CSV table of C-alpha atoms in Angstrom, one decimal:
chain,number,residue,atom,x,y,z
A,1,UNK,CA,0.4,38.5,-5.7
A,2,UNK,CA,0.5,35.4,-3.5
A,3,UNK,CA,-1.2,32.3,-4.9
A,4,UNK,CA,-2.7,29.9,-2.4
A,5,UNK,CA,-3.7,26.3,-3.1
A,6,UNK,CA,-7.4,25.6,-2.7
A,7,UNK,CA,-9.9,23.0,-3.7
A,8,UNK,CA,-13.2,23.9,-5.3
A,9,UNK,CA,-16.0,21.4,-5.2
A,10,UNK,CA,-19.3,22.1,-6.9
A,11,UNK,CA,-21.9,21.0,-9.4
A,12,UNK,CA,-20.9,20.5,-13.0
A,13,UNK,CA,-23.6,23.0,-14.1
A,14,UNK,CA,-21.9,26.3,-15.1
A,15,UNK,CA,-18.7,25.3,-13.5
A,16,UNK,CA,-16.9,27.0,-16.4
A,17,UNK,CA,-17.8,30.3,-14.8
A,18,UNK,CA,-15.6,29.4,-11.9
A,19,UNK,CA,-12.8,28.1,-14.1
A,20,UNK,CA,-12.9,31.3,-16.2
A,21,UNK,CA,-13.0,33.4,-13.0
A,22,UNK,CA,-9.9,31.7,-11.6
A,23,UNK,CA,-8.0,32.2,-14.8
A,24,UNK,CA,-9.1,35.8,-15.1
A,25,UNK,CA,-7.9,36.5,-11.6
A,26,UNK,CA,-4.5,35.1,-12.5
A,27,UNK,CA,-4.9,31.8,-10.9
A,28,UNK,CA,-4.3,28.3,-12.3
A,29,UNK,CA,-6.4,25.1,-12.3
A,30,UNK,CA,-3.9,22.3,-11.6
A,31,UNK,CA,-6.2,19.4,-11.7
A,32,UNK,CA,-9.8,19.0,-12.7
A,33,UNK,CA,-11.9,15.9,-11.9
A,34,UNK,CA,-15.4,15.4,-13.1
A,35,UNK,CA,-17.2,12.8,-11.1
A,36,UNK,CA,-20.8,12.2,-12.3
A,37,UNK,CA,-22.5,15.5,-11.5
A,38,UNK,CA,-19.7,16.9,-9.4
A,39,UNK,CA,-16.5,18.8,-10.3
A,40,UNK,CA,-13.5,19.1,-8.2
A,41,UNK,CA,-10.9,21.7,-9.2
A,42,UNK,CA,-7.6,21.8,-7.5
A,43,UNK,CA,-6.2,25.2,-8.1
A,44,UNK,CA,-3.9,28.1,-7.2
A,45,UNK,CA,-5.8,31.4,-6.6
A,46,UNK,CA,-4.7,34.8,-5.5
A,47,UNK,CA,-5.1,35.0,-1.7
A,48,UNK,CA,-7.2,38.2,-1.7
A,49,UNK,CA,-9.7,36.8,-4.2
A,50,UNK,CA,-10.8,33.7,-2.4
A,51,UNK,CA,-13.8,35.5,-1.0
A,52,UNK,CA,-14.7,36.7,-4.5
A,53,UNK,CA,-14.7,33.1,-5.8
A,54,UNK,CA,-16.8,32.0,-2.8
A,55,UNK,CA,-19.2,34.9,-3.6
A,56,UNK,CA,-19.6,34.0,-7.3
A,57,UNK,CA,-19.8,30.3,-6.8
A,58,UNK,CA,-22.4,30.5,-4.0
A,59,UNK,CA,-25.4,30.4,-6.4
A,60,UNK,CA,-23.8,27.2,-7.9
A,61,UNK,CA,-23.4,25.6,-4.5
A,62,UNK,CA,-19.7,25.6,-4.9
A,63,UNK,CA,-17.4,25.1,-1.9
A,64,UNK,CA,-13.9,26.5,-1.6
A,65,UNK,CA,-11.6,24.9,0.9
A,66,UNK,CA,-7.9,25.3,1.7
A,67,UNK,CA,-5.8,22.4,0.6
A,68,UNK,CA,-2.1,22.9,1.3
A,69,UNK,CA,-1.0,19.9,-0.7
A,70,UNK,CA,-2.2,21.1,-4.1
A,71,UNK,CA,0.6,21.4,-6.5
A,72,UNK,CA,2.9,19.0,-4.8
A,73,UNK,CA,4.1,15.6,-5.7
A,74,UNK,CA,4.7,13.2,-2.8
A,75,UNK,CA,6.6,10.0,-2.8
A,76,UNK,CA,5.2,7.4,-0.4
A,77,UNK,CA,8.2,5.1,0.1
A,78,UNK,CA,7.6,1.6,1.4
A,79,UNK,CA,10.2,-1.1,1.9
A,80,UNK,CA,8.6,-3.3,-0.6
A,81,UNK,CA,5.4,-3.8,-2.5
A,82,UNK,CA,4.5,-7.0,-0.6
A,83,UNK,CA,1.4,-7.7,1.4
A,84,UNK,CA,3.3,-6.7,4.6
A,85,UNK,CA,3.1,-3.0,3.7
A,86,UNK,CA,0.4,-2.8,1.1
A,87,UNK,CA,-2.5,-1.9,1.0
A,88,UNK,CA,-2.2,-0.9,4.6
A,89,UNK,CA,-0.7,1.4,5.7
A,90,UNK,CA,1.2,2.7,2.6
A,91,UNK,CA,-1.8,3.0,0.3
A,92,UNK,CA,-3.9,4.5,3.1
A,93,UNK,CA,-1.4,7.3,3.5
A,94,UNK,CA,-1.1,7.8,-0.3
A,95,UNK,CA,-4.9,7.9,-0.7
A,96,UNK,CA,-5.3,10.4,2.1
A,97,UNK,CA,-2.7,12.8,0.7
A,98,UNK,CA,-4.4,12.5,-2.7
A,99,UNK,CA,-7.7,13.5,-1.2
A,100,UNK,CA,-6.1,16.7,0.0
A,101,UNK,CA,-4.8,17.6,-3.4
A,102,UNK,CA,-1.4,16.1,-3.6
A,103,UNK,CA,-0.2,13.9,-6.4
A,104,UNK,CA,1.2,10.9,-4.6
A,105,UNK,CA,3.3,8.1,-6.0
A,106,UNK,CA,4.1,4.9,-4.3
A,107,UNK,CA,7.7,3.9,-4.4
A,108,UNK,CA,8.2,0.3,-3.5
A,109,UNK,CA,11.8,-0.6,-3.0
A,110,UNK,CA,13.3,-3.7,-4.4
A,111,UNK,CA,15.4,-4.5,-1.3
A,112,UNK,CA,14.1,-2.2,1.4
A,113,UNK,CA,13.0,-5.1,3.6
A,114,UNK,CA,14.7,-6.6,6.6
A,115,UNK,CA,17.3,-5.0,8.9
A,116,UNK,CA,20.8,-5.8,7.8
A,117,UNK,CA,19.8,-6.4,4.2
A,118,UNK,CA,17.8,-3.2,3.7
A,119,UNK,CA,19.2,-1.1,0.8
A,120,UNK,CA,18.2,1.5,-1.7
A,121,UNK,CA,19.3,1.5,-5.4
A,122,UNK,CA,20.2,4.4,-7.6
A,123,UNK,CA,16.9,4.3,-9.6
A,124,UNK,CA,14.8,4.4,-6.4
A,125,UNK,CA,17.0,7.2,-5.1
A,126,UNK,CA,16.7,9.3,-8.3
A,127,UNK,CA,12.9,8.7,-8.5
A,128,UNK,CA,12.4,9.8,-4.9
A,129,UNK,CA,14.6,12.9,-5.5
A,130,UNK,CA,12.2,13.9,-8.3
A,131,UNK,CA,9.5,14.5,-5.7
A,132,UNK,CA,8.9,17.4,-3.4
A,133,UNK,CA,8.9,15.2,-0.3
A,134,UNK,CA,9.4,11.6,0.6
A,135,UNK,CA,7.2,9.9,3.3
A,136,UNK,CA,8.9,6.8,4.6
A,137,UNK,CA,6.6,4.2,6.1
A,138,UNK,CA,8.7,1.9,8.1
A,139,UNK,CA,8.1,-0.9,10.7
A,140,UNK,CA,7.4,-1.3,14.3
A,141,UNK,CA,10.8,-1.8,16.0
A,142,UNK,CA,13.0,1.0,17.2
A,143,UNK,CA,16.1,-1.1,16.9
A,144,UNK,CA,15.3,-2.0,13.3
A,145,UNK,CA,14.5,1.6,12.2
A,146,UNK,CA,17.7,2.8,13.8
A,147,UNK,CA,19.7,0.3,11.9
A,148,UNK,CA,18.2,0.6,8.5
A,149,UNK,CA,17.3,4.3,8.2
A,150,UNK,CA,20.9,5.4,7.3
A,151,UNK,CA,20.9,2.9,4.4
A,152,UNK,CA,17.5,3.8,3.1
A,153,UNK,CA,18.0,7.6,3.2
A,154,UNK,CA,21.4,7.5,1.4
A,155,UNK,CA,21.5,10.1,-1.3
A,156,UNK,CA,18.0,11.4,-0.8
A,157,UNK,CA,18.0,15.2,-1.0
A,158,UNK,CA,14.3,16.0,-0.6
A,159,UNK,CA,12.8,16.5,2.8
A,160,UNK,CA,11.9,13.2,4.5
A,161,UNK,CA,8.9,12.5,6.8
A,162,UNK,CA,9.4,9.3,8.7
A,163,UNK,CA,6.5,7.2,9.9
A,164,UNK,CA,7.2,4.4,12.2
A,165,UNK,CA,5.7,2.3,15.1
A,166,UNK,CA,7.6,3.8,18.0
A,167,UNK,CA,6.6,7.1,19.6
A,168,UNK,CA,7.6,10.4,17.9
A,169,UNK,CA,10.2,11.1,20.6
A,170,UNK,CA,11.7,7.7,20.2
A,171,UNK,CA,12.0,8.2,16.4
A,172,UNK,CA,13.6,11.6,17.0
A,173,UNK,CA,16.1,10.0,19.2
A,174,UNK,CA,17.2,7.2,17.0
A,175,UNK,CA,17.5,8.9,13.6
A,176,UNK,CA,20.8,10.6,13.1
A,177,UNK,CA,21.2,13.0,11.4
A,178,UNK,CA,17.6,14.1,12.0
A,179,UNK,CA,15.1,14.1,9.2
A,180,UNK,CA,12.5,16.8,8.6
A,181,UNK,CA,9.4,15.3,10.1
A,182,UNK,CA,8.4,12.4,12.3
A,183,UNK,CA,5.1,10.7,12.9
A,184,UNK,CA,5.1,8.1,15.6
A,185,UNK,CA,2.7,5.2,16.2
A,186,UNK,CA,2.1,4.5,12.5
A,187,UNK,CA,4.1,1.4,11.9
A,188,UNK,CA,3.2,-1.7,10.0
A,189,UNK,CA,-0.4,-2.9,10.5
A,190,UNK,CA,-2.6,-5.2,8.5
A,191,UNK,CA,-6.1,-3.6,8.7
A,192,UNK,CA,-7.8,-0.7,7.1
A,193,UNK,CA,-7.6,2.7,8.8
A,194,UNK,CA,-11.2,3.5,9.6
A,195,UNK,CA,-11.4,4.0,13.3
A,196,UNK,CA,-11.4,7.6,14.5
A,197,UNK,CA,-8.0,7.3,16.2
A,198,UNK,CA,-6.5,5.8,13.1
A,199,UNK,CA,-7.9,8.5,10.9
A,200,UNK,CA,-6.5,11.0,13.5
A,201,UNK,CA,-3.1,9.5,12.8
A,202,UNK,CA,-3.5,10.0,9.1
A,203,UNK,CA,-4.4,13.6,9.8
A,204,UNK,CA,-1.3,13.9,11.9
A,205,UNK,CA,0.8,12.7,8.9
A,206,UNK,CA,-0.9,15.3,6.7
A,207,UNK,CA,-0.2,18.0,9.3
A,208,UNK,CA,3.5,17.0,9.4
A,209,UNK,CA,3.8,16.9,5.6
A,210,UNK,CA,2.1,20.3,5.4
A,211,UNK,CA,4.5,21.7,8.0
A,212,UNK,CA,7.6,20.4,6.2
A,213,UNK,CA,6.3,21.7,2.8
A,214,UNK,CA,5.4,25.1,4.3
A,215,UNK,CA,9.0,25.4,5.4
A,216,UNK,CA,10.1,24.5,2.0
A,217,UNK,CA,7.8,27.0,0.4
A,218,UNK,CA,9.2,29.7,2.7
A,219,UNK,CA,12.7,28.7,1.5
A,220,UNK,CA,11.7,28.9,-2.1
A,221,UNK,CA,10.0,32.4,-1.5
A,222,UNK,CA,13.4,33.7,-0.4
A,223,UNK,CA,14.8,33.1,-3.9
A,224,UNK,CA,11.6,32.9,-6.0
A,225,UNK,CA,11.3,30.7,-9.1
A,226,UNK,CA,11.7,32.4,-12.4
A,227,UNK,CA,8.2,31.3,-13.4
A,228,UNK,CA,5.4,29.6,-11.6
A,229,UNK,CA,5.2,25.9,-12.3
A,230,UNK,CA,1.4,26.1,-12.8
A,231,UNK,CA,1.9,28.7,-15.5
A,232,UNK,CA,4.3,26.4,-17.4
A,233,UNK,CA,1.7,23.7,-17.1
A,234,UNK,CA,-0.9,25.9,-18.9
A,235,UNK,CA,1.7,26.9,-21.5
A,236,UNK,CA,2.7,23.4,-22.3
A,237,UNK,CA,-0.9,22.4,-22.5
A,238,UNK,CA,-1.5,25.1,-25.1
A,239,UNK,CA,1.6,24.8,-27.1
A,240,UNK,CA,2.4,21.1,-27.1
A,241,UNK,CA,-1.0,19.6,-28.1
A,242,UNK,CA,0.4,16.0,-27.9
A,243,UNK,CA,-0.1,16.2,-24.1
A,244,UNK,CA,-3.8,16.2,-24.6
A,245,UNK,CA,-3.6,12.7,-25.9
A,246,UNK,CA,-1.8,11.3,-22.9
A,247,UNK,CA,-4.2,9.2,-20.8
A,248,UNK,CA,-2.4,9.4,-17.4
A,249,UNK,CA,-4.6,10.9,-14.7
A,250,UNK,CA,-2.2,13.9,-14.5
A,251,UNK,CA,-0.3,14.3,-17.8
A,252,UNK,CA,1.3,17.4,-16.4
A,253,UNK,CA,2.1,17.1,-12.7
A,254,UNK,CA,2.8,20.3,-10.9
A,255,UNK,CA,5.5,20.3,-8.3
A,256,UNK,CA,6.8,23.0,-6.0
A,257,UNK,CA,9.9,23.7,-8.0
A,258,UNK,CA,9.0,22.2,-11.3
A,259,UNK,CA,6.8,20.1,-13.5
A,260,UNK,CA,6.6,16.5,-14.6
A,261,UNK,CA,5.6,16.1,-18.3
A,262,UNK,CA,4.4,12.7,-19.2
A,263,UNK,CA,5.7,12.7,-22.7
A,264,UNK,CA,8.8,10.9,-24.1
A,265,UNK,CA,11.9,12.9,-23.5
A,266,UNK,CA,13.7,12.1,-26.8
A,267,UNK,CA,10.7,13.3,-28.9
A,268,UNK,CA,9.5,16.3,-27.0
A,269,UNK,CA,12.3,17.7,-24.9
A,270,UNK,CA,13.4,20.2,-27.6
A,271,UNK,CA,9.9,21.2,-28.5
A,272,UNK,CA,9.3,22.0,-24.8
A,273,UNK,CA,12.6,23.9,-24.4
A,274,UNK,CA,11.6,26.2,-27.3
A,275,UNK,CA,8.2,27.1,-26.0
A,276,UNK,CA,8.2,30.9,-25.5
A,277,UNK,CA,6.8,32.1,-22.3
A,278,UNK,CA,7.0,35.9,-22.7
A,279,UNK,CA,9.1,38.5,-24.5
A,280,UNK,CA,11.3,35.9,-26.2
A,281,UNK,CA,12.1,34.0,-23.0
A,282,UNK,CA,11.7,30.3,-23.5
A,283,UNK,CA,11.2,27.5,-21.1
A,284,UNK,CA,14.8,26.4,-21.9
A,285,UNK,CA,16.0,29.8,-20.6
A,286,UNK,CA,14.5,29.6,-17.2
A,287,UNK,CA,14.5,25.9,-16.5
A,288,UNK,CA,16.3,22.7,-17.0
A,289,UNK,CA,14.4,20.2,-19.1
A,290,UNK,CA,15.8,16.8,-18.0
A,291,UNK,CA,14.9,13.1,-18.6
A,292,UNK,CA,13.1,11.7,-15.7
A,293,UNK,CA,14.0,8.3,-14.1
A,294,UNK,CA,10.3,7.5,-14.1
A,295,UNK,CA,9.6,5.8,-17.4
A,296,UNK,CA,10.7,8.0,-20.3
A,297,UNK,CA,9.0,11.2,-18.9
A,298,UNK,CA,10.4,14.7,-18.8
A,299,UNK,CA,11.1,16.5,-15.7
A,300,UNK,CA,11.4,20.3,-15.7
A,301,UNK,CA,13.3,22.0,-12.9
A,302,UNK,CA,12.7,25.7,-12.8
A,303,UNK,CA,15.7,27.8,-12.0
A,304,UNK,CA,15.5,30.4,-9.2
A,305,UNK,CA,15.7,34.2,-9.8
A,306,UNK,CA,19.3,34.3,-8.6
A,307,UNK,CA,20.4,32.1,-11.5
A,308,UNK,CA,18.4,33.7,-14.3
A,309,UNK,CA,17.7,37.2,-13.2
A,310,UNK,CA,14.2,37.1,-14.6
A,311,UNK,CA,10.9,36.6,-13.0
A,312,UNK,CA,7.9,36.3,-15.3
B,1,UNK,CA,-8.8,-13.8,19.9
B,2,UNK,CA,-11.4,-15.1,22.4
B,3,UNK,CA,-11.3,-18.6,21.0
B,4,UNK,CA,-7.6,-18.9,21.6
B,5,UNK,CA,-6.7,-20.3,25.0
B,6,UNK,CA,-3.2,-18.7,25.2
B,7,UNK,CA,-1.9,-15.9,23.1
B,8,UNK,CA,1.3,-14.0,24.0
B,9,UNK,CA,3.7,-11.9,22.0
B,10,UNK,CA,7.1,-11.7,23.7
B,11,UNK,CA,9.5,-9.0,22.7
B,12,UNK,CA,12.0,-6.6,24.3
B,13,UNK,CA,10.3,-3.6,22.8
B,14,UNK,CA,6.9,-3.3,24.5
B,15,UNK,CA,5.4,-1.2,21.8
B,16,UNK,CA,6.5,-3.5,19.0
B,17,UNK,CA,5.0,-6.5,20.9
B,18,UNK,CA,1.7,-4.7,21.1
B,19,UNK,CA,1.7,-4.0,17.3
B,20,UNK,CA,2.6,-7.5,16.5
B,21,UNK,CA,-0.2,-8.8,18.7
B,22,UNK,CA,-2.6,-6.7,16.6
B,23,UNK,CA,-1.0,-7.8,13.3
B,24,UNK,CA,-1.2,-11.5,14.3
B,25,UNK,CA,-4.8,-11.1,15.3
B,26,UNK,CA,-5.7,-9.3,12.1
B,27,UNK,CA,-4.0,-11.8,9.8
B,28,UNK,CA,-5.3,-14.9,11.5
B,29,UNK,CA,-8.8,-13.4,11.6
B,30,UNK,CA,-8.6,-12.5,7.9
B,31,UNK,CA,-7.5,-16.0,7.0
B,32,UNK,CA,-10.1,-17.6,9.2
B,33,UNK,CA,-7.5,-19.4,11.2
B,34,UNK,CA,-8.4,-18.4,14.7
B,35,UNK,CA,-10.8,-21.3,14.9
B,36,UNK,CA,-8.0,-23.9,14.5
B,37,UNK,CA,-5.4,-22.4,16.8
B,38,UNK,CA,-5.5,-23.4,20.4
B,39,UNK,CA,-2.4,-21.7,21.8
B,40,UNK,CA,0.0,-19.3,20.2
B,41,UNK,CA,3.3,-17.8,21.4
B,42,UNK,CA,5.2,-15.4,19.3
B,43,UNK,CA,8.7,-14.4,20.1
B,44,UNK,CA,10.5,-11.6,18.3
B,45,UNK,CA,14.0,-10.4,18.9
B,46,UNK,CA,14.8,-7.5,16.5
B,47,UNK,CA,18.4,-7.5,17.6
B,48,UNK,CA,19.3,-10.9,16.2
B,49,UNK,CA,16.8,-10.6,14.2
B,50,UNK,CA,14.6,-13.6,14.9
B,51,UNK,CA,10.9,-14.3,14.7
B,52,UNK,CA,9.5,-17.5,16.3
B,53,UNK,CA,5.9,-18.6,16.4
B,54,UNK,CA,4.9,-21.7,18.3
B,55,UNK,CA,1.5,-23.1,19.0
B,56,UNK,CA,-0.8,-25.9,19.3
B,57,UNK,CA,-3.8,-26.7,17.0
B,58,UNK,CA,-7.3,-27.7,17.8
B,59,UNK,CA,-8.5,-31.0,16.4
B,60,UNK,CA,-8.8,-30.4,12.7
B,61,UNK,CA,-12.0,-31.5,11.1
B,62,UNK,CA,-11.8,-34.9,9.5
B,63,UNK,CA,-11.7,-35.7,5.8
B,64,UNK,CA,-14.5,-34.5,3.5
B,65,UNK,CA,-16.5,-37.4,2.0
B,66,UNK,CA,-19.2,-37.5,-0.7
B,67,UNK,CA,-21.9,-38.0,1.9
B,68,UNK,CA,-20.9,-34.7,3.6
B,69,UNK,CA,-21.7,-32.6,0.6
B,70,UNK,CA,-24.3,-34.6,-1.3
B,71,UNK,CA,-27.3,-36.9,-1.1
B,72,UNK,CA,-26.8,-40.1,-3.1
B,73,UNK,CA,-30.0,-41.5,-4.6
B,74,UNK,CA,-29.8,-44.8,-6.7
B,75,UNK,CA,-32.6,-45.0,-9.2
B,76,UNK,CA,-33.2,-47.3,-12.2
B,77,UNK,CA,-29.6,-47.9,-13.2
B,78,UNK,CA,-28.4,-44.4,-12.5
B,79,UNK,CA,-27.2,-42.7,-9.3
B,80,UNK,CA,-28.3,-39.1,-8.8
B,81,UNK,CA,-26.3,-36.9,-6.4
B,82,UNK,CA,-28.0,-33.8,-5.0
B,83,UNK,CA,-25.3,-31.4,-4.1
B,84,UNK,CA,-25.8,-29.5,-0.8
B,85,UNK,CA,-22.5,-27.8,-0.5
B,86,UNK,CA,-20.6,-26.6,-3.6
B,87,UNK,CA,-17.2,-25.9,-2.1
B,88,UNK,CA,-15.8,-29.3,-2.9
B,89,UNK,CA,-17.8,-30.0,-6.1
B,90,UNK,CA,-14.8,-29.5,-8.4
B,91,UNK,CA,-12.5,-32.0,-6.6
B,92,UNK,CA,-15.4,-34.5,-6.4
B,93,UNK,CA,-16.0,-34.3,-10.2
B,94,UNK,CA,-12.3,-34.8,-10.8
B,95,UNK,CA,-12.3,-38.0,-8.7
B,96,UNK,CA,-15.5,-39.3,-10.4
B,97,UNK,CA,-14.0,-38.7,-13.9
B,98,UNK,CA,-10.9,-40.6,-13.0
B,99,UNK,CA,-12.8,-43.5,-11.3
B,100,UNK,CA,-15.8,-43.9,-13.6
B,101,UNK,CA,-14.8,-42.2,-16.9
B,102,UNK,CA,-16.2,-39.0,-18.2
B,103,UNK,CA,-18.9,-40.7,-20.3
B,104,UNK,CA,-20.5,-42.1,-17.1
B,105,UNK,CA,-20.6,-38.7,-15.3
B,106,UNK,CA,-23.1,-36.0,-16.1
B,107,UNK,CA,-23.9,-32.7,-14.5
B,108,UNK,CA,-27.2,-31.4,-15.9
B,109,UNK,CA,-27.3,-28.4,-13.6
B,110,UNK,CA,-25.4,-26.8,-10.8
B,111,UNK,CA,-26.7,-28.9,-8.0
B,112,UNK,CA,-27.2,-32.3,-9.7
B,113,UNK,CA,-24.6,-34.9,-10.7
B,114,UNK,CA,-25.8,-38.1,-12.4
B,115,UNK,CA,-23.7,-41.3,-12.6
B,116,UNK,CA,-24.8,-43.7,-15.4
B,117,UNK,CA,-24.0,-47.4,-15.6
B,118,UNK,CA,-22.0,-47.4,-12.5
B,119,UNK,CA,-21.8,-50.8,-10.8
B,120,UNK,CA,-20.4,-49.6,-7.6
B,121,UNK,CA,-22.5,-49.7,-4.4
B,122,UNK,CA,-24.1,-46.3,-3.6
B,123,UNK,CA,-22.9,-46.8,0.0
B,124,UNK,CA,-19.3,-47.1,-1.2
B,125,UNK,CA,-19.7,-43.9,-3.3
B,126,UNK,CA,-20.9,-42.1,-0.2
B,127,UNK,CA,-17.6,-43.0,1.5
B,128,UNK,CA,-15.3,-41.7,-1.2
B,129,UNK,CA,-12.9,-39.1,0.2
B,130,UNK,CA,-12.9,-36.0,-1.9
B,131,UNK,CA,-10.8,-33.5,0.1
B,132,UNK,CA,-8.5,-33.1,3.0
B,133,UNK,CA,-8.9,-29.7,4.5
B,134,UNK,CA,-5.9,-30.1,6.8
B,135,UNK,CA,-3.6,-30.2,3.8
B,136,UNK,CA,-4.7,-26.7,2.8
B,137,UNK,CA,-4.7,-25.7,6.4
B,138,UNK,CA,-0.9,-26.1,6.7
B,139,UNK,CA,-0.4,-24.1,3.6
B,140,UNK,CA,-2.7,-21.4,4.9
B,141,UNK,CA,-1.0,-21.4,8.3
B,142,UNK,CA,2.5,-21.0,6.7
B,143,UNK,CA,1.2,-18.2,4.5
B,144,UNK,CA,-0.4,-16.5,7.4
B,145,UNK,CA,2.8,-16.7,9.5
B,146,UNK,CA,4.8,-15.4,6.5
B,147,UNK,CA,2.5,-12.4,6.6
B,148,UNK,CA,2.8,-11.9,10.3
B,149,UNK,CA,6.6,-12.2,10.4
B,150,UNK,CA,8.6,-9.0,9.6
B,151,UNK,CA,9.3,-8.8,6.0
B,152,UNK,CA,12.6,-9.9,4.6
B,153,UNK,CA,12.9,-12.9,7.0
B,154,UNK,CA,13.5,-15.3,4.2
B,155,UNK,CA,15.3,-18.1,6.0
B,156,UNK,CA,12.7,-20.2,7.7
B,157,UNK,CA,12.3,-23.4,9.5
B,158,UNK,CA,8.8,-24.7,9.9
B,159,UNK,CA,7.4,-27.8,11.5
B,160,UNK,CA,3.7,-28.5,11.3
B,161,UNK,CA,2.1,-31.6,12.7
B,162,UNK,CA,-1.6,-32.3,13.3
B,163,UNK,CA,-1.4,-31.0,16.8
B,164,UNK,CA,1.3,-28.4,17.0
B,165,UNK,CA,3.5,-26.2,14.9
B,166,UNK,CA,6.6,-24.0,15.1
B,167,UNK,CA,7.7,-21.4,12.7
B,168,UNK,CA,11.1,-19.7,12.9
B,169,UNK,CA,12.4,-17.0,10.5
B,170,UNK,CA,15.2,-14.7,10.2
B,171,UNK,CA,17.1,-12.7,7.6
B,172,UNK,CA,20.4,-14.3,8.8
B,173,UNK,CA,21.2,-18.0,9.1
B,174,UNK,CA,19.2,-19.5,11.9
B,175,UNK,CA,21.4,-20.2,14.8
B,176,UNK,CA,22.2,-23.7,15.9
B,177,UNK,CA,20.2,-23.4,19.1
B,178,UNK,CA,17.0,-22.6,17.3
B,179,UNK,CA,15.5,-26.0,18.3
B,180,UNK,CA,16.2,-25.2,21.9
B,181,UNK,CA,14.6,-21.7,21.6
B,182,UNK,CA,11.5,-23.3,20.1
B,183,UNK,CA,11.4,-25.9,22.9
B,184,UNK,CA,11.6,-23.0,25.5
B,185,UNK,CA,8.7,-21.3,23.9
B,186,UNK,CA,6.6,-24.4,23.9
B,187,UNK,CA,7.5,-24.8,27.6
B,188,UNK,CA,6.3,-21.2,28.3
B,189,UNK,CA,2.9,-22.3,27.0
B,190,UNK,CA,3.0,-25.4,29.3
B,191,UNK,CA,3.6,-27.8,26.5
B,192,UNK,CA,6.3,-30.4,26.7
B,193,UNK,CA,8.3,-31.3,23.6
């Protein structure tokens, strides 16, 4: 059964019918937003059953759309958190990915600015490595990007999408070794993206992120994970009731190969490791429960089938 | 940028120059500074790296006096001021308090200030200077250029006079010939040092 990421939008009235249906079909609701009279569900559903969900939600005026970024956590890396890069363009990109279902985090570097002085520190590197993909929003000059990119990407193991002022071809030429994705003509600017061509650029960034993530999904499919991250999310929500008291927008953040749990590591790590998934297999058996570099959160990295020999 | 007589961004990288033109325009527009700039030449060399902005200013509006923002009406031992423009009300009150004492200054509502037992001539009160917009203007200009300049260029040299300004910034020590570079840029605009 292949699960595909979709977004359901509909009225709040009787939306639990849809939620139940998704769960009965073996899908997972990753995020649920209730906005006044509207509900937005970001979920994974079996590919063959999308039509069925459309059918059943039609009387409720529900709408099911593909959203390839659901279930991913994206780091939007900006050289600093100064006015030069925020709120435009970094926040614009972050917000746009969020609309399409991703959980995006802004990573502002302490010393990512300038040319010669640009650097990344170990905390930033580790935080970025906890994400599925890193989107670097750099400046307008070829020469500058060429000079500082090797410093900024040092130690980063997740795929990188590089956004910069020069053309895509120019970016491809100057970055060595190549990164996974490039989007040109999106450098530093100081106004809101609202013109059609600027929104087109944001769409281009999304397309590039999607392409890179698709590639990563394919790689994961070759050696599937022992358990689906969304399933662990539901399990933890049931068995570790403390998560229900967390006020973060996404107390459990689903990633492609794991899960971020926004509970203190020291107190809850053991409890989470001992949660039984099925037939005596616990979360600790199929995954690594590690302290996250982001606050005192927990990060769960699910082991692939080749390491555990189980898929549940 | 229609109100600016001369506006150029000089850079080896054409695309970069184009972006910086847009950035400069956005920032100056946001800070409402286009109206005071007459000529502007920005020079960027990402190889050094160096950012230089030179320009001339339009005549900056003169000092703000009490008569510019209020009507002064002397009446039976008290002087009533009817405020037309609130922007400079706070600095005006501060000056009145210092000059006449708090017990002589009253503000019954938002648009009225009453001075009791003040011996000063109402004409003289009208002439009191309450603000100098050009002081803030320089601060605003420096802030705007810090926004326009590439980030991380922390070593700066700025000169602002009432008619012209120059702003040079880099992440490295500014070279010794920086004054010469600035003079060259002024010359490009047709300005002699």
